[in-house]
Every structure is written in C-alpha cells, then in structure tokens.
Short mmCIF file of the N, C-alpha and C atoms (twelve columns), coordinates in Angstrom:
data_MODEL
# 
_entry.id   MODEL 
# 
loop_
_atom_site.group_PDB 
_atom_site.id 
_atom_site.type_symbol 
_atom_site.label_atom_id 
_atom_site.label_alt_id 
_atom_site.label_comp_id 
_atom_site.label_asym_id 
_atom_site.label_seq_id 
_atom_site.Cartn_x 
_atom_site.Cartn_y 
_atom_site.Cartn_z 
_atom_site.pdbx_PDB_model_num 
ATOM 1   N N  . UNK A 1  0.893   -1.045 -0.375  1 
ATOM 2   C CA . UNK A 1  0.221   -0.130 -0.070  1 
ATOM 3   C C  . UNK A 1  0.396   1.446  0.086   1 
ATOM 4   N N  . UNK A 2  0.543   2.155  -0.662  1 
ATOM 5   C CA . UNK A 2  1.283   3.441  -1.093  1 
ATOM 6   C C  . UNK A 2  1.012   4.174  0.195   1 
ATOM 7   N N  . UNK A 3  1.903   5.136  0.372   1 
ATOM 8   C CA . UNK A 3  1.836   6.229  1.522   1 
ATOM 9   C C  . UNK A 3  1.450   7.487  1.089   1 
ATOM 10  N N  . UNK A 4  0.486   7.829  2.116   1 
ATOM 11  C CA . UNK A 4  -0.559  9.034  1.622   1 
ATOM 12  C C  . UNK A 4  0.486   10.258 1.130   1 
ATOM 13  N N  . UNK A 5  0.144   10.675 0.072   1 
ATOM 14  C CA . UNK A 5  0.897   11.922 -0.432  1 
ATOM 15  C C  . UNK A 5  0.781   13.377 0.346   1 
ATOM 16  N N  . UNK A 6  1.503   13.963 0.390   1 
ATOM 17  C CA . UNK A 6  1.686   15.355 0.888   1 
ATOM 18  C C  . UNK A 6  1.547   16.494 0.201   1 
ATOM 19  N N  . UNK A 7  1.926   16.052 -1.131  1 
ATOM 20  C CA . UNK A 7  1.871   17.511 -1.847  1 
ATOM 21  C C  . UNK A 7  1.020   16.917 -3.561  1 
ATOM 22  N N  . UNK A 8  0.822   17.491 -4.030  1 
ATOM 23  C CA . UNK A 8  0.042   17.661 -5.540  1 
ATOM 24  C C  . UNK A 8  0.974   17.380 -6.003  1 
ATOM 25  N N  . UNK A 9  0.971   16.066 -6.851  1 
ATOM 26  C CA . UNK A 9  1.706   15.754 -7.891  1 
ATOM 27  C C  . UNK A 9  1.737   17.094 -9.321  1 
ATOM 28  N N  . UNK A 10 0.823   17.822 -9.305  1 
ATOM 29  C CA . UNK A 10 0.944   18.746 -10.250 1 
ATOM 30  C C  . UNK A 10 1.438   20.161 -9.673  1 
ATOM 31  N N  . UNK A 11 1.462   20.758 -8.998  1 
ATOM 32  C CA . UNK A 11 1.683   21.829 -8.740  1 
ATOM 33  C C  . UNK A 11 2.569   22.038 -7.662  1 
ATOM 34  N N  . UNK A 12 2.388   20.795 -6.458  1 
ATOM 35  C CA . UNK A 12 3.397   20.688 -5.470  1 
ATOM 36  C C  . UNK A 12 2.556   21.671 -3.861  1 
ATOM 37  N N  . UNK A 13 1.273   22.006 -4.397  1 
ATOM 38  C CA . UNK A 13 0.547   22.434 -3.424  1 
ATOM 39  C C  . UNK A 13 0.415   21.534 -2.144  1 
ATOM 40  N N  . UNK A 14 -0.297  21.417 -0.953  1 
ATOM 41  C CA . UNK A 14 -0.699  20.873 -0.116  1 
ATOM 42  C C  . UNK A 14 -1.612  20.108 -0.466  1 
ATOM 43  N N  . UNK A 15 -1.764  18.871 -0.011  1 
ATOM 44  C CA . UNK A 15 -3.525  18.143 -0.590  1 
ATOM 45  C C  . UNK A 15 -3.805  18.035 1.051   1 
ATOM 46  N N  . UNK A 16 -5.469  17.832 0.715   1 
ATOM 47  C CA . UNK A 16 -6.431  17.141 2.113   1 
ATOM 48  C C  . UNK A 16 -6.618  15.986 1.433   1 
ATOM 49  N N  . UNK A 17 -6.422  15.286 2.240   1 
ATOM 50  C CA . UNK A 17 -7.439  13.538 2.036   1 
ATOM 51  C C  . UNK A 17 -8.640  13.702 2.225   1 
ATOM 52  N N  . UNK A 18 -9.455  13.067 1.180   1 
ATOM 53  C CA . UNK A 18 -11.049 13.340 1.326   1 
ATOM 54  C C  . UNK A 18 -12.068 11.923 1.504   1 
ATOM 55  N N  . UNK A 19 -11.190 10.840 1.841   1 
ATOM 56  C CA . UNK A 19 -11.976 9.909  1.581   1 
ATOM 57  C C  . UNK A 19 -11.158 8.402  2.101   1 
ATOM 58  N N  . UNK A 20 -11.530 8.055  3.446   1 
ATOM 59  C CA . UNK A 20 -10.432 6.816  3.679   1 
ATOM 60  C C  . UNK A 20 -11.781 5.496  3.737   1 
ATOM 61  N N  . UNK A 21 -11.192 4.269  3.813   1 
ATOM 62  C CA . UNK A 21 -11.724 3.162  3.162   1 
ATOM 63  C C  . UNK A 21 -11.355 1.615  3.655   1 
ATOM 64  N N  . UNK A 22 -12.174 1.227  4.534   1 
ATOM 65  C CA . UNK A 22 -11.715 0.166  5.375   1 
ATOM 66  C C  . UNK A 22 -11.663 -1.188 4.747   1 
ATOM 67  N N  . UNK A 23 -10.321 -1.775 4.693   1 
ATOM 68  C CA . UNK A 23 -10.177 -2.701 3.293   1 
ATOM 69  C C  . UNK A 23 -10.648 -4.006 3.733   1 
ATOM 70  N N  . UNK A 24 -11.068 -4.185 4.771   1 
ATOM 71  C CA . UNK A 24 -12.099 -5.430 5.279   1 
ATOM 72  C C  . UNK A 24 -13.500 -5.246 4.957   1 
ATOM 73  N N  . UNK A 25 -13.758 -4.341 5.602   1 
ATOM 74  C CA . UNK A 25 -15.666 -4.267 5.163   1 
ATOM 75  C C  . UNK A 25 -15.824 -3.259 4.003   1 
ATOM 76  N N  . UNK A 26 -14.870 -2.549 3.847   1 
ATOM 77  C CA . UNK A 26 -14.963 -1.571 2.658   1 
ATOM 78  C C  . UNK A 26 -15.983 -0.165 3.100   1 
ATOM 79  N N  . UNK A 27 -15.929 0.037  4.199   1 
ATOM 80  C CA . UNK A 27 -16.704 1.148  4.849   1 
ATOM 81  C C  . UNK A 27 -16.059 2.225  4.214   1 
ATOM 82  N N  . UNK A 28 -16.601 3.602  3.861   1 
ATOM 83  C CA . UNK A 28 -16.064 4.715  3.916   1 
ATOM 84  C C  . UNK A 28 -16.434 5.425  4.562   1 
ATOM 85  N N  . UNK A 29 -15.529 6.651  4.969   1 
ATOM 86  C CA . UNK A 29 -15.770 7.693  5.640   1 
ATOM 87  C C  . UNK A 29 -15.282 8.840  4.603   1 
ATOM 88  N N  . UNK A 30 -16.045 9.950  4.230   1 
ATOM 89  C CA . UNK A 30 -15.955 10.933 3.554   1 
ATOM 90  C C  . UNK A 30 -15.498 12.567 4.477   1 
ATOM 91  N N  . UNK A 31 -14.268 12.884 4.365   1 
ATOM 92  C CA . UNK A 31 -14.194 14.604 5.327   1 
ATOM 93  C C  . UNK A 31 -13.014 15.300 4.397   1 
ATOM 94  N N  . UNK A 32 -12.599 16.000 5.730   1 
ATOM 95  C CA . UNK A 32 -11.408 16.517 5.351   1 
ATOM 96  C C  . UNK A 32 -10.283 16.115 6.433   1 
ATOM 97  N N  . UNK A 33 -8.924  15.317 5.742   1 
ATOM 98  C CA . UNK A 33 -8.103  14.756 6.581   1 
ATOM 99  C C  . UNK A 33 -6.722  15.327 6.189   1 
ATOM 100 N N  . UNK A 34 -6.054  16.022 7.107   1 
ATOM 101 C CA . UNK A 34 -4.336  16.579 7.078   1 
ATOM 102 C C  . UNK A 34 -3.685  15.236 7.189   1 
ATOM 103 N N  . UNK A 35 -2.334  15.090 6.354   1 
ATOM 104 C CA . UNK A 35 -1.501  14.043 6.362   1 
ATOM 105 C C  . UNK A 35 -0.722  14.532 8.014   1 
ATOM 106 N N  . UNK A 36 -0.150  13.803 8.210   1 
ATOM 107 C CA . UNK A 36 0.460   13.854 9.906   1 
ATOM 108 C C  . UNK A 36 1.951   14.083 9.269   1 
ATOM 109 N N  . UNK A 37 2.682   14.923 10.442  1 
ATOM 110 C CA . UNK A 37 4.053   15.176 10.060  1 
ATOM 111 C C  . UNK A 37 4.639   13.811 9.921   1 
ATOM 112 N N  . UNK A 38 4.335   12.792 10.646  1 
ATOM 113 C CA . UNK A 38 5.052   11.555 10.182  1 
ATOM 114 C C  . UNK A 38 5.166   11.467 8.646   1 
ATOM 115 N N  . UNK A 39 3.796   11.452 7.852   1 
ATOM 116 C CA . UNK A 39 4.082   11.523 6.311   1 
ATOM 117 C C  . UNK A 39 4.711   11.887 5.603   1 
ATOM 118 N N  . UNK A 40 5.772   12.560 6.217   1 
ATOM 119 C CA . UNK A 40 7.101   13.275 5.764   1 
ATOM 120 C C  . UNK A 40 8.161   11.971 5.550   1 
ATOM 121 N N  . UNK A 41 8.248   11.289 6.626   1 
ATOM 122 C CA . UNK A 41 9.247   10.450 5.970   1 
ATOM 123 C C  . UNK A 41 9.109   9.103  5.350   1 
ATOM 124 N N  . UNK A 42 10.303  8.943  5.017   1 
ATOM 125 C CA . UNK A 42 10.332  7.743  3.989   1 
ATOM 126 C C  . UNK A 42 10.251  6.569  4.822   1 
ATOM 127 N N  . UNK A 43 9.692   5.518  3.801   1 
ATOM 128 C CA . UNK A 43 9.584   4.067  4.780   1 
ATOM 129 C C  . UNK A 43 10.881  4.157  5.760   1 
ATOM 130 N N  . UNK A 44 12.172  3.976  5.391   1 
ATOM 131 C CA . UNK A 44 13.322  3.643  5.813   1 
ATOM 132 C C  . UNK A 44 13.022  4.430  7.079   1 
ATOM 133 N N  . UNK A 45 13.045  5.955  7.023   1 
ATOM 134 C CA . UNK A 45 12.929  6.388  8.510   1 
ATOM 135 C C  . UNK A 45 11.866  6.117  9.366   1 
ATOM 136 N N  . UNK A 46 10.602  5.649  8.623   1 
ATOM 137 C CA . UNK A 46 9.399   5.620  9.473   1 
ATOM 138 C C  . UNK A 46 9.660   4.178  10.292  1 
ATOM 139 N N  . UNK A 47 10.350  3.381  9.588   1 
ATOM 140 C CA . UNK A 47 10.911  2.050  10.541  1 
ATOM 141 C C  . UNK A 47 12.067  2.612  11.123  1 
ATOM 142 N N  . UNK A 48 12.988  3.398  11.327  1 
ATOM 143 C CA . UNK A 48 13.858  3.943  11.769  1 
ATOM 144 C C  . UNK A 48 13.241  4.548  13.246  1 
ATOM 145 N N  . UNK A 49 12.202  5.585  13.178  1 
ATOM 146 C CA . UNK A 49 11.587  6.008  14.316  1 
ATOM 147 C C  . UNK A 49 10.676  4.675  14.805  1 
ATOM 148 N N  . UNK A 50 9.734   4.186  14.521  1 
ATOM 149 C CA . UNK A 50 9.557   2.881  15.185  1 
ATOM 150 C C  . UNK A 50 10.188  2.093  16.102  1 
ATOM 151 N N  . UNK A 51 11.748  1.547  15.729  1 
ATOM 152 C CA . UNK A 51 12.474  1.471  16.372  1 
ATOM 153 C C  . UNK A 51 12.681  2.062  17.526  1 
ATOM 154 N N  . UNK A 52 13.290  3.251  17.410  1 
ATOM 155 C CA . UNK A 52 13.585  4.352  18.120  1 
ATOM 156 C C  . UNK A 52 12.772  4.184  19.515  1 
ATOM 157 N N  . UNK A 53 11.316  4.071  19.029  1 
ATOM 158 C CA . UNK A 53 10.101  4.424  20.088  1 
ATOM 159 C C  . UNK A 53 10.324  2.786  20.799  1 
ATOM 160 N N  . UNK A 54 10.115  1.945  19.595  1 
ATOM 161 C CA . UNK A 54 10.075  0.834  20.498  1 
ATOM 162 C C  . UNK A 54 11.226  0.308  21.917  1 
ATOM 163 N N  . UNK A 55 12.194  1.167  21.510  1 
ATOM 164 C CA . UNK A 55 13.243  0.722  22.608  1 
ATOM 165 C C  . UNK A 55 13.673  1.963  23.503  1 
ATOM 166 N N  . UNK A 56 12.528  2.756  23.169  1 
ATOM 167 C CA . UNK A 56 12.036  3.764  24.608  1 
ATOM 168 C C  . UNK A 56 13.139  4.782  24.330  1 
ATOM 169 N N  . UNK A 57 14.003  5.053  22.827  1 
ATOM 170 C CA . UNK A 57 14.954  6.193  22.852  1 
ATOM 171 C C  . UNK A 57 16.424  5.562  23.008  1 
ATOM 172 N N  . UNK A 58 16.564  4.488  23.253  1 
ATOM 173 C CA . UNK A 58 18.126  3.711  24.064  1 
ATOM 174 C C  . UNK A 58 18.921  3.516  23.059  1 
ATOM 175 N N  . UNK A 59 19.951  4.364  22.386  1 
ATOM 176 C CA . UNK A 59 20.509  4.593  21.242  1 
ATOM 177 C C  . UNK A 59 21.478  3.212  21.322  1 
ATOM 178 N N  . UNK A 60 22.184  3.079  22.353  1 
ATOM 179 C CA . UNK A 60 22.719  1.742  22.686  1 
ATOM 180 C C  . UNK A 60 22.031  0.570  22.258  1 
ATOM 181 N N  . UNK A 61 20.798  0.380  22.747  1 
ATOM 182 C CA . UNK A 61 19.865  -0.680 22.251  1 
ATOM 183 C C  . UNK A 61 20.019  -0.819 20.887  1 
ATOM 184 N N  . UNK A 62 19.787  0.594  19.946  1 
ATOM 185 C CA . UNK A 62 19.757  0.359  18.675  1 
ATOM 186 C C  . UNK A 62 20.506  -0.076 18.307  1 
ATOM 187 N N  . UNK A 63 21.917  0.406  18.351  1 
ATOM 188 C CA . UNK A 63 23.326  0.028  18.261  1 
ATOM 189 C C  . UNK A 63 23.103  -1.627 18.123  1 
ATOM 190 N N  . UNK A 64 22.929  -1.840 18.987  1 
ATOM 191 C CA . UNK A 64 22.905  -3.627 19.189  1 
ATOM 192 C C  . UNK A 64 22.046  -4.141 18.310  1 
ATOM 193 N N  . UNK A 65 20.989  -3.495 18.025  1 
ATOM 194 C CA . UNK A 65 19.701  -4.525 16.952  1 
ATOM 195 C C  . UNK A 65 20.022  -4.119 15.835  1 
ATOM 196 N N  . UNK A 66 20.360  -2.959 15.438  1 
ATOM 197 C CA . UNK A 66 20.422  -2.885 13.916  1 
ATOM 198 C C  . UNK A 66 22.104  -3.016 13.415  1 
ATOM 199 N N  . UNK A 67 22.976  -3.255 14.588  1 
ATOM 200 C CA . UNK A 67 24.326  -3.547 14.345  1 
ATOM 201 C C  . UNK A 67 25.010  -2.561 13.670  1 
ATOM 202 N N  . UNK A 68 25.291  -1.407 13.709  1 
ATOM 203 C CA . UNK A 68 25.259  0.008  13.122  1 
ATOM 204 C C  . UNK A 68 26.241  0.714  14.698  1 
ATOM 205 N N  . UNK A 69 27.126  1.444  14.277  1 
ATOM 206 C CA . UNK A 69 27.889  1.940  15.256  1 
ATOM 207 C C  . UNK A 69 26.975  3.333  15.521  1 
ATOM 208 N N  . UNK A 70 27.193  3.916  17.034  1 
ATOM 209 C CA . UNK A 70 26.439  5.018  17.515  1 
ATOM 210 C C  . UNK A 70 26.213  5.911  16.444  1 
ATOM 211 N N  . UNK A 71 27.439  6.213  15.993  1 
ATOM 212 C CA . UNK A 71 27.497  7.616  14.801  1 
ATOM 213 C C  . UNK A 71 26.386  7.453  13.492  1 
ATOM 214 N N  . UNK A 72 26.355  6.148  13.447  1 
ATOM 215 C CA . UNK A 72 25.436  5.544  12.344  1 
ATOM 216 C C  . UNK A 72 23.906  6.235  12.898  1 
ATOM 217 N N  . UNK A 73 23.414  6.268  13.867  1 
ATOM 218 C CA . UNK A 73 22.159  6.105  14.551  1 
ATOM 219 C C  . UNK A 73 22.027  7.436  14.619  1 
ATOM 220 N N  . UNK A 74 23.031  7.865  15.481  1 
ATOM 221 C CA . UNK A 74 22.906  9.656  15.308  1 
ATOM 222 C C  . UNK A 74 22.924  10.375 14.332  1 
ATOM 223 N N  . UNK A 75 23.470  10.029 13.106  1 
ATOM 224 C CA . UNK A 75 23.420  10.530 11.859  1 
ATOM 225 C C  . UNK A 75 21.657  9.996  10.884  1 
ATOM 226 N N  . UNK A 76 21.581  9.034  11.395  1 
ATOM 227 C CA . UNK A 76 19.638  8.469  10.942  1 
ATOM 228 C C  . UNK A 76 19.142  9.796  11.696  1 
ATOM 229 N N  . UNK A 77 18.988  9.515  12.743  1 
ATOM 230 C CA . UNK A 77 18.494  10.770 13.986  1 
ATOM 231 C C  . UNK A 77 18.432  11.888 13.378  1 
ATOM 232 N N  . UNK A 78 19.335  12.338 13.050  1 
ATOM 233 C CA . UNK A 78 19.404  13.931 12.408  1 
ATOM 234 C C  . UNK A 78 18.741  13.791 11.190  1 
ATOM 235 N N  . UNK A 79 18.990  12.729 10.282  1 
ATOM 236 C CA . UNK A 79 17.982  12.820 9.252   1 
ATOM 237 C C  . UNK A 79 16.391  13.072 9.116   1 
ATOM 238 N N  . UNK A 80 16.310  12.293 10.504  1 
ATOM 239 C CA . UNK A 80 14.785  12.050 10.551  1 
ATOM 240 C C  . UNK A 80 14.220  13.648 11.132  1 
ATOM 241 N N  . UNK A 81 14.855  14.184 11.999  1 
ATOM 242 C CA . UNK A 81 15.144  15.203 12.596  1 
ATOM 243 C C  . UNK A 81 14.661  16.503 11.344  1 
ATOM 244 N N  . UNK A 82 15.875  16.219 10.336  1 
ATOM 245 C CA . UNK A 82 15.297  17.291 9.455   1 
ATOM 246 C C  . UNK A 82 13.966  17.062 8.681   1 
ATOM 247 N N  . UNK A 83 13.745  15.423 8.359   1 
ATOM 248 C CA . UNK A 83 12.999  15.305 7.699   1 
ATOM 249 C C  . UNK A 83 11.754  15.739 8.065   1 
ATOM 250 N N  . UNK A 84 11.160  15.601 9.657   1 
ATOM 251 C CA . UNK A 84 10.229  16.115 9.966   1 
ATOM 252 C C  . UNK A 84 10.030  17.799 9.996   1 
ATOM 253 N N  . UNK A 85 11.249  18.331 9.797   1 
ATOM 254 C CA . UNK A 85 10.813  20.065 9.480   1 
ATOM 255 C C  . UNK A 85 11.743  20.775 10.611  1 
ATOM 256 N N  . UNK A 86 12.475  20.251 11.743  1 
ATOM 257 C CA . UNK A 86 12.876  20.590 12.646  1 
ATOM 258 C C  . UNK A 86 14.442  20.590 12.016  1 
ATOM 259 N N  . UNK A 87 15.369  21.904 12.804  1 
ATOM 260 C CA . UNK A 87 16.738  22.278 12.965  1 
ATOM 261 C C  . UNK A 87 17.206  20.554 13.970  1 
ATOM 262 N N  . UNK A 88 18.667  20.417 13.435  1 
ATOM 263 C CA . UNK A 88 19.510  19.756 14.456  1 
ATOM 264 C C  . UNK A 88 20.142  20.033 15.289  1 
ATOM 265 N N  . UNK A 89 20.341  21.597 15.273  1 
ATOM 266 C CA . UNK A 89 21.152  22.351 16.436  1 
ATOM 267 C C  . UNK A 89 20.705  22.079 17.609  1 
ATOM 268 N N  . UNK A 90 19.771  23.160 17.616  1 
ATOM 269 C CA . UNK A 90 19.057  23.177 19.074  1 
ATOM 270 C C  . UNK A 90 17.578  22.867 19.144  1 
ATOM 271 N N  . UNK A 91 16.866  22.688 20.161  1 
ATOM 272 C CA . UNK A 91 15.288  22.705 20.565  1 
ATOM 273 C C  . UNK A 91 14.568  24.039 19.905  1 
ATOM 274 N N  . UNK A 92 15.629  24.959 20.279  1 
ATOM 275 C CA . UNK A 92 14.667  26.600 19.904  1 
ATOM 276 C C  . UNK A 92 14.888  26.556 18.241  1 
ATOM 277 N N  . UNK A 93 15.711  25.829 17.559  1 
ATOM 278 C CA . UNK A 93 15.656  26.014 16.136  1 
ATOM 279 C C  . UNK A 93 14.471  25.063 15.145  1 
ATOM 280 N N  . UNK A 94 13.344  25.925 14.912  1 
ATOM 281 C CA . UNK A 94 12.465  25.032 14.288  1 
ATOM 282 C C  . UNK A 94 11.812  25.964 13.199  1 
ATOM 283 N N  . UNK A 95 11.698  24.870 11.858  1 
ATOM 284 C CA . UNK A 95 11.323  25.343 11.112  1 
ATOM 285 C C  . UNK A 95 9.780   25.522 10.804  1 
ATOM 286 N N  . UNK A 96 9.151   26.407 9.947   1 
ATOM 287 C CA . UNK A 96 7.519   26.409 10.132  1 
ATOM 288 C C  . UNK A 96 6.996   25.202 9.310   1 
ATOM 289 N N  . UNK A 97 6.274   24.369 10.603  1 
ATOM 290 C CA . UNK A 97 5.925   23.467 9.843   1 
ATOM 291 C C  . UNK A 97 4.322   23.657 9.019   1 
ATOM 292 N N  . UNK A 98 4.025   24.396 9.159   1 
ATOM 293 C CA . UNK A 98 2.610   24.387 8.680   1 
ATOM 294 C C  . UNK A 98 2.719   24.776 6.822   1 
# 
C-alpha cells in the first residue's frame, strides 16, 4: 500500500485527503483529513522511528539491534529530525511546519 501523499503531484501545493476506506468491510469515511508530520518520512526513516520508540530512545540498544555504530544511529536520527522539519542544532531552532 502506498503512503499518503503530502503534496499535489501537479503543482506541489498541500493536499487534503477526502476519503478513507476500510480494506476489510469497505466502509468509507468522507471528510477532510490532513496528513500528519510523520507522512513526511521515507519508509526507511519511519521504520527507524518505530524502532527508536520501541526501544524507548535507547541508542545503545539501537546499535545492538541494528548492528551499526553509534555515529550511524546519530546521523540517521539527524536525518529524521530534518525530514520532520526541525533543525538539528538546538531545540529552539524549528522550521515552520505549516
């Protein structure tokens, strides 16, 4: 299944999802639903975030599970932070998310 798109493929403007459907019973809900901040993540970075949360942010455990050095985890986390629209320098540096 494809990820929800965030931008119009024709003009790059923001999109609003107007319909969702259950894959089991085919019930449909019509309305206006905005994609979440996590829709910005690539599938690889979303998996990384899921692992990070599952391991409660324990980078040492992530290095064990993913079998990569600390610096790789740190760089990947910085990539996720940037992809979500936040600056990686300090907590006060945040880009406009709207």
